[in-house]
CSV table of C-alpha atoms in Angstrom, one decimal:
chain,number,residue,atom,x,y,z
A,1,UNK,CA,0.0,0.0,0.0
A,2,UNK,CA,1.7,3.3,-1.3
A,3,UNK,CA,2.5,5.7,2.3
A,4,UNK,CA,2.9,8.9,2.8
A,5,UNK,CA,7.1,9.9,1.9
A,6,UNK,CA,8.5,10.7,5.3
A,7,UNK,CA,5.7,10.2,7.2
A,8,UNK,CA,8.1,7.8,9.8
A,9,UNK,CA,10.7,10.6,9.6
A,10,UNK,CA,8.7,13.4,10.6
A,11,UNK,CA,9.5,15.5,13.8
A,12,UNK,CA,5.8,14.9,15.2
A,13,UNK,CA,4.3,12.3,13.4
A,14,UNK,CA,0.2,12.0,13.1
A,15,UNK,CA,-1.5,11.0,16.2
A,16,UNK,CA,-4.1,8.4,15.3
A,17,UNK,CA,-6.7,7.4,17.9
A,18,UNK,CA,-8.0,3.8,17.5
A,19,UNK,CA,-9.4,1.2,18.9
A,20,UNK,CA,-11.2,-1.7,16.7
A,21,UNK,CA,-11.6,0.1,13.8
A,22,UNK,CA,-8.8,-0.7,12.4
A,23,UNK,CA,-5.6,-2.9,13.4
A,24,UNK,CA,-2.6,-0.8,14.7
A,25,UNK,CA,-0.8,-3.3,12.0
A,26,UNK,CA,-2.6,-1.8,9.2
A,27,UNK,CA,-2.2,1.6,10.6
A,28,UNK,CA,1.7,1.5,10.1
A,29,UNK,CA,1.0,0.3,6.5
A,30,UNK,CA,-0.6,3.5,5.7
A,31,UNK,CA,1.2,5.8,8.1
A,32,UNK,CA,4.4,3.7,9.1
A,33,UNK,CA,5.4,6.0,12.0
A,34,UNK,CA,2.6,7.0,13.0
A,35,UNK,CA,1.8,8.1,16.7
A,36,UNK,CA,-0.3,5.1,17.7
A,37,UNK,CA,-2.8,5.9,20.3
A,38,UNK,CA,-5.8,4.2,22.0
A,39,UNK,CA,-9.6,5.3,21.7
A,40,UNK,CA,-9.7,8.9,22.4
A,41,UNK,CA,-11.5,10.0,25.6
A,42,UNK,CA,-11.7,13.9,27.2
A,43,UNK,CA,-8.4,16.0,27.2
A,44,UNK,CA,-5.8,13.4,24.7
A,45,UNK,CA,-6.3,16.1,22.3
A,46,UNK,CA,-5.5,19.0,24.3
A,47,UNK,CA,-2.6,17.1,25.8
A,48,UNK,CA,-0.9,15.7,22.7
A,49,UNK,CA,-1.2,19.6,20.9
A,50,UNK,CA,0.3,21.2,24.2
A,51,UNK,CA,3.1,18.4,23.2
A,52,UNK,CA,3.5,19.5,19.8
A,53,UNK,CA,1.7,17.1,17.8
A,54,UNK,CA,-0.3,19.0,14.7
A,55,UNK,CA,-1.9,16.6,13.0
A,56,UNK,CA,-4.4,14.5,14.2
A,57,UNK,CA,-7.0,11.5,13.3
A,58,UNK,CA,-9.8,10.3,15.3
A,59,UNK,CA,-11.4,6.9,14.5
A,60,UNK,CA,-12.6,5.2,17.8
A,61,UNK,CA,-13.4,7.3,20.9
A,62,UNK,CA,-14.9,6.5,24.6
A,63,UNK,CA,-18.5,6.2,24.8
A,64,UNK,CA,-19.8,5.2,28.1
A,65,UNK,CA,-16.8,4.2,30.5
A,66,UNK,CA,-15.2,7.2,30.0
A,67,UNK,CA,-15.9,11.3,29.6
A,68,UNK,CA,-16.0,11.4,25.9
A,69,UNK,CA,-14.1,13.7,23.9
A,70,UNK,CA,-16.4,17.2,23.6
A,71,UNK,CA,-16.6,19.1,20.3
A,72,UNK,CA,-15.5,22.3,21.8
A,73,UNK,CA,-12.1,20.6,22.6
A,74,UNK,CA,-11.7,19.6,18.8
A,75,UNK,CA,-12.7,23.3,18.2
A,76,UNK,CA,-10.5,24.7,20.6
A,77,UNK,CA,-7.4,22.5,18.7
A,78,UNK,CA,-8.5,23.5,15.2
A,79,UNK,CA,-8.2,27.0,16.3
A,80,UNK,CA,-4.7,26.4,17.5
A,81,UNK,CA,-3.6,25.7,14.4
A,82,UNK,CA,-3.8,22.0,14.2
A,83,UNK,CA,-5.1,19.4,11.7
A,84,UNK,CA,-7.6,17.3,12.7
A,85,UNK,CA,-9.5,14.7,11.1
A,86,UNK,CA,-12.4,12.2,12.0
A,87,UNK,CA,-13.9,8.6,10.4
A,88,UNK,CA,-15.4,5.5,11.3
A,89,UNK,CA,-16.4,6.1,15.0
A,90,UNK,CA,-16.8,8.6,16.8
A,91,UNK,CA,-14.4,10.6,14.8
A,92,UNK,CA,-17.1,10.6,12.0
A,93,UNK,CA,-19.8,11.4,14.8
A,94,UNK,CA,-17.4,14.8,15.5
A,95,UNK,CA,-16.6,15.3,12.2
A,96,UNK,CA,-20.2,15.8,11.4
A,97,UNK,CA,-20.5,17.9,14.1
A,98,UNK,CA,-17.6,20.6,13.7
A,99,UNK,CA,-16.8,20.5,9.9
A,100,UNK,CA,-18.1,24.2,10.0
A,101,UNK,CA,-14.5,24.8,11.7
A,102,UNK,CA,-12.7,23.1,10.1
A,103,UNK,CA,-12.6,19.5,10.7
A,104,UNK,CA,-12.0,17.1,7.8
A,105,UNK,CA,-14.5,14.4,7.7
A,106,UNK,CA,-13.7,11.6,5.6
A,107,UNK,CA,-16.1,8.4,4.8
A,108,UNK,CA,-19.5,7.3,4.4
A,109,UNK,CA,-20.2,7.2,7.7
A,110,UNK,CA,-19.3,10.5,8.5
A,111,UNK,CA,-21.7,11.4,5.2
A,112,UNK,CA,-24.6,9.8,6.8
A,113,UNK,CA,-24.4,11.7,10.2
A,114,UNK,CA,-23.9,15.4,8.4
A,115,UNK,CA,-26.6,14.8,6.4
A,116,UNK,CA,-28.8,13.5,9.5
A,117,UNK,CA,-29.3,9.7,8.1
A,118,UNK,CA,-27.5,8.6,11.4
A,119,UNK,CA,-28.1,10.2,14.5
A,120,UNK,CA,-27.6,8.3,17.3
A,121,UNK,CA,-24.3,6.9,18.9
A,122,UNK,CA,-25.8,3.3,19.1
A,123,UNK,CA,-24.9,3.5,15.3
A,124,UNK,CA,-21.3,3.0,15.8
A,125,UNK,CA,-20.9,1.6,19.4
A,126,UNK,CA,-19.5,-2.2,20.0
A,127,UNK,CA,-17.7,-3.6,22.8
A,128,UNK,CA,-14.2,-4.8,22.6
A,129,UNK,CA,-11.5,-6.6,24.6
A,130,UNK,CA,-9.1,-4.4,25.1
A,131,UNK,CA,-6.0,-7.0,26.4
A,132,UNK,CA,-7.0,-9.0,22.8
A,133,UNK,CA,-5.7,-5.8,20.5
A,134,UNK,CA,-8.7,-4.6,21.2
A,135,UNK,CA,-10.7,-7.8,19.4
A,136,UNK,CA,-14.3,-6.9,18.5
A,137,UNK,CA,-16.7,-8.3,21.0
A,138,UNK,CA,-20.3,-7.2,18.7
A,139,UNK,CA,-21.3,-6.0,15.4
A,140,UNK,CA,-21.9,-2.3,15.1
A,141,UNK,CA,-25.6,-1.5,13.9
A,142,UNK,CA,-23.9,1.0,10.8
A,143,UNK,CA,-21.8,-2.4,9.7
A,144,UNK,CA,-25.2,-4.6,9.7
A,145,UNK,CA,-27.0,-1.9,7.7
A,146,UNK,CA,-23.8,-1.8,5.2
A,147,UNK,CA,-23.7,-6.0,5.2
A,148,UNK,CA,-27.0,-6.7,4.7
A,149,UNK,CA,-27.5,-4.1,1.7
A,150,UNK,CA,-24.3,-5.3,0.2
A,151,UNK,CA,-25.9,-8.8,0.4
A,152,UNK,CA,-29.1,-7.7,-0.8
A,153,UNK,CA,-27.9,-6.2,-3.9
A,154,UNK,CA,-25.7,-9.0,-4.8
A,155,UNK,CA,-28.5,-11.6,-4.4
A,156,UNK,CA,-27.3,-13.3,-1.3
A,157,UNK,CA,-30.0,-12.2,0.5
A,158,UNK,CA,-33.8,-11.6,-0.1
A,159,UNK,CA,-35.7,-8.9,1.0
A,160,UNK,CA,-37.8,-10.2,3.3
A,161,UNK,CA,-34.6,-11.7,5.2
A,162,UNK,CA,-32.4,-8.7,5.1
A,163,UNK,CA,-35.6,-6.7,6.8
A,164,UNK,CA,-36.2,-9.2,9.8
A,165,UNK,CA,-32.0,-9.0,10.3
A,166,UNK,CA,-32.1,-5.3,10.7
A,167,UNK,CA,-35.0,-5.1,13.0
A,168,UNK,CA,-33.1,-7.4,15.2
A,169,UNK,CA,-30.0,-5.8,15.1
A,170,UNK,CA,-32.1,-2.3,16.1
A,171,UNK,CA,-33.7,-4.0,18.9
A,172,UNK,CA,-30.7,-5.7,20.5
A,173,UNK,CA,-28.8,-3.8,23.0
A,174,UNK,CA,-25.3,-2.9,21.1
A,175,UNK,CA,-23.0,-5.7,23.6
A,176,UNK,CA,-25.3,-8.3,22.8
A,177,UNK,CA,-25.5,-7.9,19.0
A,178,UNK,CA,-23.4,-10.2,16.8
A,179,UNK,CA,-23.6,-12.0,13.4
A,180,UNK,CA,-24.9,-15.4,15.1
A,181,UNK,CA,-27.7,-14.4,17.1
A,182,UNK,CA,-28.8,-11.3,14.1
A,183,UNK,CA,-29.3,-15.0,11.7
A,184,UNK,CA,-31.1,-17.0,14.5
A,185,UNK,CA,-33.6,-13.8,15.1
A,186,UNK,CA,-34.3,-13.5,11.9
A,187,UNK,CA,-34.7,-17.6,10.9
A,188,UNK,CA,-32.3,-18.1,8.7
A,189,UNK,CA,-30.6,-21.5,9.3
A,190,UNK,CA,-26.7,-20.8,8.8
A,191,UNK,CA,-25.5,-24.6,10.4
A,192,UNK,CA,-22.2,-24.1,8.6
A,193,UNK,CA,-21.7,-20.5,9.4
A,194,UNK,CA,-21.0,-19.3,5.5
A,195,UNK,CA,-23.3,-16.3,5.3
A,196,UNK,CA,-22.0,-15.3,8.9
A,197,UNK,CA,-18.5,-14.8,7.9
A,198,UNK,CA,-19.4,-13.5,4.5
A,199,UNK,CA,-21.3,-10.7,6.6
A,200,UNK,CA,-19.2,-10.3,9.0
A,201,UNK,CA,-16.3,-9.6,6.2
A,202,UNK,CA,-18.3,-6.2,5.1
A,203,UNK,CA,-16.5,-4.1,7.7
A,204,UNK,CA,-17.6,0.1,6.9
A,205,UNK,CA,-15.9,1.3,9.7
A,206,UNK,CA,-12.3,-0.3,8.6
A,207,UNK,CA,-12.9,1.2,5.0
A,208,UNK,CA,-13.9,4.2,6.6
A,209,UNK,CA,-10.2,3.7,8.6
A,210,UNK,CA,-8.6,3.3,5.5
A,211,UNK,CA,-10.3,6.2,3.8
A,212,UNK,CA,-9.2,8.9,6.4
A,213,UNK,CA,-5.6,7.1,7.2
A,214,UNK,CA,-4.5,7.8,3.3
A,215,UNK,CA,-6.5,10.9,2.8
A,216,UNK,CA,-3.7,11.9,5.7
A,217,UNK,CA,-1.3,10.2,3.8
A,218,UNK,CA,-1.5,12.8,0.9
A,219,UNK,CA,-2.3,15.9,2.9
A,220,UNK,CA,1.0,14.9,4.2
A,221,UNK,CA,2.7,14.4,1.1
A,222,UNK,CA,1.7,17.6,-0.4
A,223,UNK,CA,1.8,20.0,2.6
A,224,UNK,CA,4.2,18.4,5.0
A,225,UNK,CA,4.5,22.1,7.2
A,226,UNK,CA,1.1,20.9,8.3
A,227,UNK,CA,3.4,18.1,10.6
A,228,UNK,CA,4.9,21.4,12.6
A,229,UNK,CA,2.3,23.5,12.4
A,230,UNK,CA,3.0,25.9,15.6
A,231,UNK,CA,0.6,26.7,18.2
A,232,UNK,CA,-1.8,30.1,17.8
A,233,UNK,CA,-1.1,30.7,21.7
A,234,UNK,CA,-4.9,30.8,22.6
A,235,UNK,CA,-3.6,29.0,25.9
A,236,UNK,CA,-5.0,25.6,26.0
A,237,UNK,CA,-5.1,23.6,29.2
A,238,UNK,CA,-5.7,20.3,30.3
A,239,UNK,CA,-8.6,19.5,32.0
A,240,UNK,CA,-8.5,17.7,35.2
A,241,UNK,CA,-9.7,13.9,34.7
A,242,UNK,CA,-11.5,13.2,37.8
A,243,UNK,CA,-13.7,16.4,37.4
A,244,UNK,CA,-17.2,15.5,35.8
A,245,UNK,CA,-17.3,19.9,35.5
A,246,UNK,CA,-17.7,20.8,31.9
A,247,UNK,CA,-13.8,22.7,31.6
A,248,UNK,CA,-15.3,25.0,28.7
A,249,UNK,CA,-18.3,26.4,27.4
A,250,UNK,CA,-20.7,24.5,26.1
A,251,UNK,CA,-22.7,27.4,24.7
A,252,UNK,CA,-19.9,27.9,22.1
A,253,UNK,CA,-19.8,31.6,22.1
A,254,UNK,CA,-23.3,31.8,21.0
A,255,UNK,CA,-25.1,34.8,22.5
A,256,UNK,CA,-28.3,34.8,25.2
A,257,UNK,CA,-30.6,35.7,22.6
A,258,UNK,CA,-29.8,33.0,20.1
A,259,UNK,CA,-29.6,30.5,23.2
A,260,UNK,CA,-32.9,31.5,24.5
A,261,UNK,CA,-34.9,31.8,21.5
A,262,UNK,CA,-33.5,30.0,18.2
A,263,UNK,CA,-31.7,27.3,19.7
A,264,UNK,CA,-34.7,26.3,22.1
A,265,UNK,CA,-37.4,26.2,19.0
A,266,UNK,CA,-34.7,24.4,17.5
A,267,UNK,CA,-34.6,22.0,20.2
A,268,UNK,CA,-38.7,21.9,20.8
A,269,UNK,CA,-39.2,21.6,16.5
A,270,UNK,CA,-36.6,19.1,15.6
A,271,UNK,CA,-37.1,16.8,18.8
A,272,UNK,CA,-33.9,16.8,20.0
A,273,UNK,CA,-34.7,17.8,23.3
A,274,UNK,CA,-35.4,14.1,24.0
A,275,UNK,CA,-32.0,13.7,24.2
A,276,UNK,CA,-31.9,15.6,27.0
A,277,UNK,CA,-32.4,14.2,30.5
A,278,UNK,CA,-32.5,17.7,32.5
A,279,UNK,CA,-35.9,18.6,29.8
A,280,UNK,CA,-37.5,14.6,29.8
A,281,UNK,CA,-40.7,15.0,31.5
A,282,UNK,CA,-40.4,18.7,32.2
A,283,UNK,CA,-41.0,20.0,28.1
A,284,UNK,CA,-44.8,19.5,27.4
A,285,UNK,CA,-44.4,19.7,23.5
A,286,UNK,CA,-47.7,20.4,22.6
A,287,UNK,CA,-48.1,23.9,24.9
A,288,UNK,CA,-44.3,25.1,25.9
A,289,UNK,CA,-44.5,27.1,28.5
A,290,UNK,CA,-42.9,30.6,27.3
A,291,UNK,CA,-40.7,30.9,30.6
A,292,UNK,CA,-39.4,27.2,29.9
A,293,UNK,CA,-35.7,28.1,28.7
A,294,UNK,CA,-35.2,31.0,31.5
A,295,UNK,CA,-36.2,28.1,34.3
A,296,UNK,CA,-34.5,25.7,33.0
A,297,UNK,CA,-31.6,27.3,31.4
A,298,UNK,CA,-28.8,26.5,34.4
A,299,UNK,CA,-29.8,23.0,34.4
A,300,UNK,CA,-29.6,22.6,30.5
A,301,UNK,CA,-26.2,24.0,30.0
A,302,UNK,CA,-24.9,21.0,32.4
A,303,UNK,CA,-26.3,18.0,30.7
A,304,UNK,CA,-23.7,15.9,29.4
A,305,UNK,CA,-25.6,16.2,26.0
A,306,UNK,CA,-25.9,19.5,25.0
A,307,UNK,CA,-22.7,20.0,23.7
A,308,UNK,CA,-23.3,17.9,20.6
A,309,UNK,CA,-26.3,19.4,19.9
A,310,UNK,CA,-25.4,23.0,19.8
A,311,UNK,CA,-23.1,22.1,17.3
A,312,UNK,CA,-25.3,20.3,15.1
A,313,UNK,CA,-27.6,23.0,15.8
A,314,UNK,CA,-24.3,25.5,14.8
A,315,UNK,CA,-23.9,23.1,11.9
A,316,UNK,CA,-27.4,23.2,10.1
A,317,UNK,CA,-27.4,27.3,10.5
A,318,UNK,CA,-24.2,27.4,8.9
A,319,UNK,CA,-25.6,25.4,5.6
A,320,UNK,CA,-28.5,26.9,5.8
A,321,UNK,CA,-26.9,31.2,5.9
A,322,UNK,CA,-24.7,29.9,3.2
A,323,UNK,CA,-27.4,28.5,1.0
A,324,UNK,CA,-29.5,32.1,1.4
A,325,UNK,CA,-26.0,33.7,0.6
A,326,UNK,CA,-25.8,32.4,-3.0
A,327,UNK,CA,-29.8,32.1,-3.7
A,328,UNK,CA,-29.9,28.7,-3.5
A,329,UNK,CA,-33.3,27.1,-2.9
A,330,UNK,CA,-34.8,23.7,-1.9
A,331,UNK,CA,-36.0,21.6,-4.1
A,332,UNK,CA,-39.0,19.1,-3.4
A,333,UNK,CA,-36.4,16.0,-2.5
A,334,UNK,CA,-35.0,18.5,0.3
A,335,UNK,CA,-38.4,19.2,2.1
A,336,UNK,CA,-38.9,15.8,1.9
A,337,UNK,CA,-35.7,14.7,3.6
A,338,UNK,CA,-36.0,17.5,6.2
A,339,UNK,CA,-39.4,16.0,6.8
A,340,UNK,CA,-38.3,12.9,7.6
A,341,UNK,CA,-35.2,14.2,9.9
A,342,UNK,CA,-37.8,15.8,12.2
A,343,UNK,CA,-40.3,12.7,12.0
A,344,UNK,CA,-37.5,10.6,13.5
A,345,UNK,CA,-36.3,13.4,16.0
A,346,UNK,CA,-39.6,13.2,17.1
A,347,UNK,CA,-39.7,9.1,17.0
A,348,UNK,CA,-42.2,9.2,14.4
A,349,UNK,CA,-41.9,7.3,10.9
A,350,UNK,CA,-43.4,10.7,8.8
A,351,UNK,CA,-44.8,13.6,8.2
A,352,UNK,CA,-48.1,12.6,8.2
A,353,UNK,CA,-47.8,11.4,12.2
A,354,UNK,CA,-46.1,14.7,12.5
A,355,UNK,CA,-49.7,16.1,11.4
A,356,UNK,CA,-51.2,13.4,13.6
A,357,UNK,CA,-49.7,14.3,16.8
A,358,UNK,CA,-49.6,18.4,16.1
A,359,UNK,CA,-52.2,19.7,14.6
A,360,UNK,CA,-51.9,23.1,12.3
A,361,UNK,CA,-53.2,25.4,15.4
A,362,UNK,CA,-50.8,23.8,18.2
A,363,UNK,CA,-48.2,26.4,19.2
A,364,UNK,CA,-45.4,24.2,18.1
A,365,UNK,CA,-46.9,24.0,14.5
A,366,UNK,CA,-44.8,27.2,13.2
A,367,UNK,CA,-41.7,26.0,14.9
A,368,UNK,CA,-42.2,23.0,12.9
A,369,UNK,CA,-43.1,24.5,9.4
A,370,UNK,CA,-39.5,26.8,9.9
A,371,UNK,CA,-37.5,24.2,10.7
A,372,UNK,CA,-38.6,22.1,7.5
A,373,UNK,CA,-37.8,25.5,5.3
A,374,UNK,CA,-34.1,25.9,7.1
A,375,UNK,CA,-33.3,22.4,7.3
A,376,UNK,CA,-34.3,21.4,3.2
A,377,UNK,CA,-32.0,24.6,2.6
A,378,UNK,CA,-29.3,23.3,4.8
A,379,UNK,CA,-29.9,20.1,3.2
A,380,UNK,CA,-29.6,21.7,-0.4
A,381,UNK,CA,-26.4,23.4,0.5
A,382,UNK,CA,-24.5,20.2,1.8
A,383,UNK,CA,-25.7,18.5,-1.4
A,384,UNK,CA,-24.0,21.3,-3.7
A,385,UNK,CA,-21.3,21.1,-1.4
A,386,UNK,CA,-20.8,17.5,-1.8
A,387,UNK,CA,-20.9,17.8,-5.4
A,388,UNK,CA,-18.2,20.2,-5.6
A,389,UNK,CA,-15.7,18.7,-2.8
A,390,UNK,CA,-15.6,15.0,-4.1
């Protein structure tokens, strides 16, 4: 496999945070000398730029047992002047959310989440054994999705099979789901285990490795400066560890205003605020109470959530100002799709339930109607954007 020239003789050689992704082995194949590091979890990237390092990877990344890595801490990096770049895991996951700033996002996963196709961790998450080089203990629900349709289209599955093995992959808890029990759910007898390794050999998440691990490659090759690419001095600290305290704002420099008015319709319209344990059972959806976001305001800003959600929030406003900026407007396909983002935010299957549940005169009705109109023109934007960056 071609590498990047000099890549094992730079100064500060990319940092690559993985876990079972992607083998360390096939790492060095693509990098060789690259700065091998584990999943990444809060404060490694603050640490390894206050060490030098400018160029970064994420691929896997702490979920549950650990504080995971927030987006303001890739933002705060990017604005120092370093490199960073996101697939597979929850490098795609943050890639999606700050590619406004900068962050390259490479792969199809990473596609799905900025377009809002995947949303929810569960997508990527699998458990591993960490003292096996980190062996893969369960199949990630993005890598049965990208199986089964692979097998669909090449006739090794049927339709009807393919649809009972993804509706048990999406009701088994992600530790428990694997290739074995997926078949047995979904009765298909597989006594000699064929058409369980041949699923099991569809692996997104390792392409998605690959992809970002030689796109580094060649940013490397034709800009190595970017290696030693110095600090902007904007002081950045390490967070202490055993603190559960958010070490920077989760707000992200947005102002009270947009906060207390934009951002909680956005929250209220799209359905996000589900995600939310400090607003479960204290939103009522169908009549907000207009002093909602001033009560609760305090409490929000500490849920472990919110930072991801302000930048997608940040995200969809950026697409959307920069689709008004050159006239461009949504066409039918958008609405559609933005439809069905806000259907699922709100754990409904369409529009039509959207109707169902709130009707025309309900409060939250023109919250609703404006988010379809920003999010078809964000959606029209990334599209164009797409096109021309491929």
């Amino acid at each position: 496999m071609p590498a990047a020239p000099g890549v094992n003789t730079l100064l500060f050689p990319p940092v690559v945070y993985a876990g079972p992704s992607i083998s360390h082995e096939e790492i060095q194949q693509y990098l060789p000398g690259a700065q091998l590091m584990p999943p990444v979890a809060r404060g490694d990237l603050y640490r390894d730029r206050t060490l030098g390092f400018s160029v970064f990877v994420i691929l896997d990344g702490v979920f549950s047992q650990q504080l995971a890595i927030p987006p303001r801490e890739v933002l705060d990096v990017l604005a120092d002047g370093a490199c960073v770049l996101g697939a597979s895991s929850m490098g795609a996951i943050r890639a999606a959310e700050c590619w406004p700033a900068g962050m390259h996002g490479v792969g199809t996963i990473y596609r799905l989440y900025r377009r809002g196709v995947l949303e929810s961790d569960d997508e990527v998450a699998l458990t591993f054994i960490e003292d096996a080089g980190y062996r893969v203990a369960s199949v990630p629900l993005v890598n049965v999705r990208y199986s089964v349709s692979r097998h669909l289209r090449q006739g090794q599955l049927g339709p009807d099979h393919a649809h009972h093995i993804i509706e048990a992959a999406r009701n088994t808890y992600y530790p428990d789901r694997n290739w074995r029990e997926l078949l047995q759910q979904a009765g298909i007898d597989d006594r000699d285990g064929a058409l369980r390794r041949s699923l099991a050999a569809c692996d997104l998440k390792r392409l998605d490795a690959a992809r970002a691990l030689r796109r580094t490659a060649r940013l490397l090759r034709d800009s190595p400066a970017l290696s030693q690419a110095p600090g902007a001095g904007i002081g950045l600290t390490l967070p202490e560890r055993e603190s559960r305290e958010r070490g920077h704002d989760a707000t992200a420099g947005l102002d009270a205003l947009t906060l207390k008015t934009h951002l909680w319709q956005w929250l209220l319209a799209s359905g996000r605020y589900r995600q939310l344990s400090s607003l479960r059972g204290a939103v009522d959806i169908h009549n907000p109470d207009p002093a909602c976001p001033d009560e609760l305001w305090p409490t929000l800003l500490k849920d472990p959530a919110i930072d991801g959600l302000v930048f997608r929030y940040r995200a969809m406003t950026y697409a959307r100002d920069r689709a008004g900026d050159i006239s461009l407007s949504a066409d039918e396909r958008c609405l559609q799709h933005a439809q069905q983002i806000i259907a699922r935010g709100h754990g409904l299957d369409d529009w039509r339930e959207i109707g169902h549940r709130f009707t025309p005169g309900a409060p939250i009705w023109p919250m609703l109607q404006a988010l379809r109109q920003d999010l078809a023109q964000a959606i029209a934007f990334r599209k164009l954007d797409h096109k021309q960056t491929r």
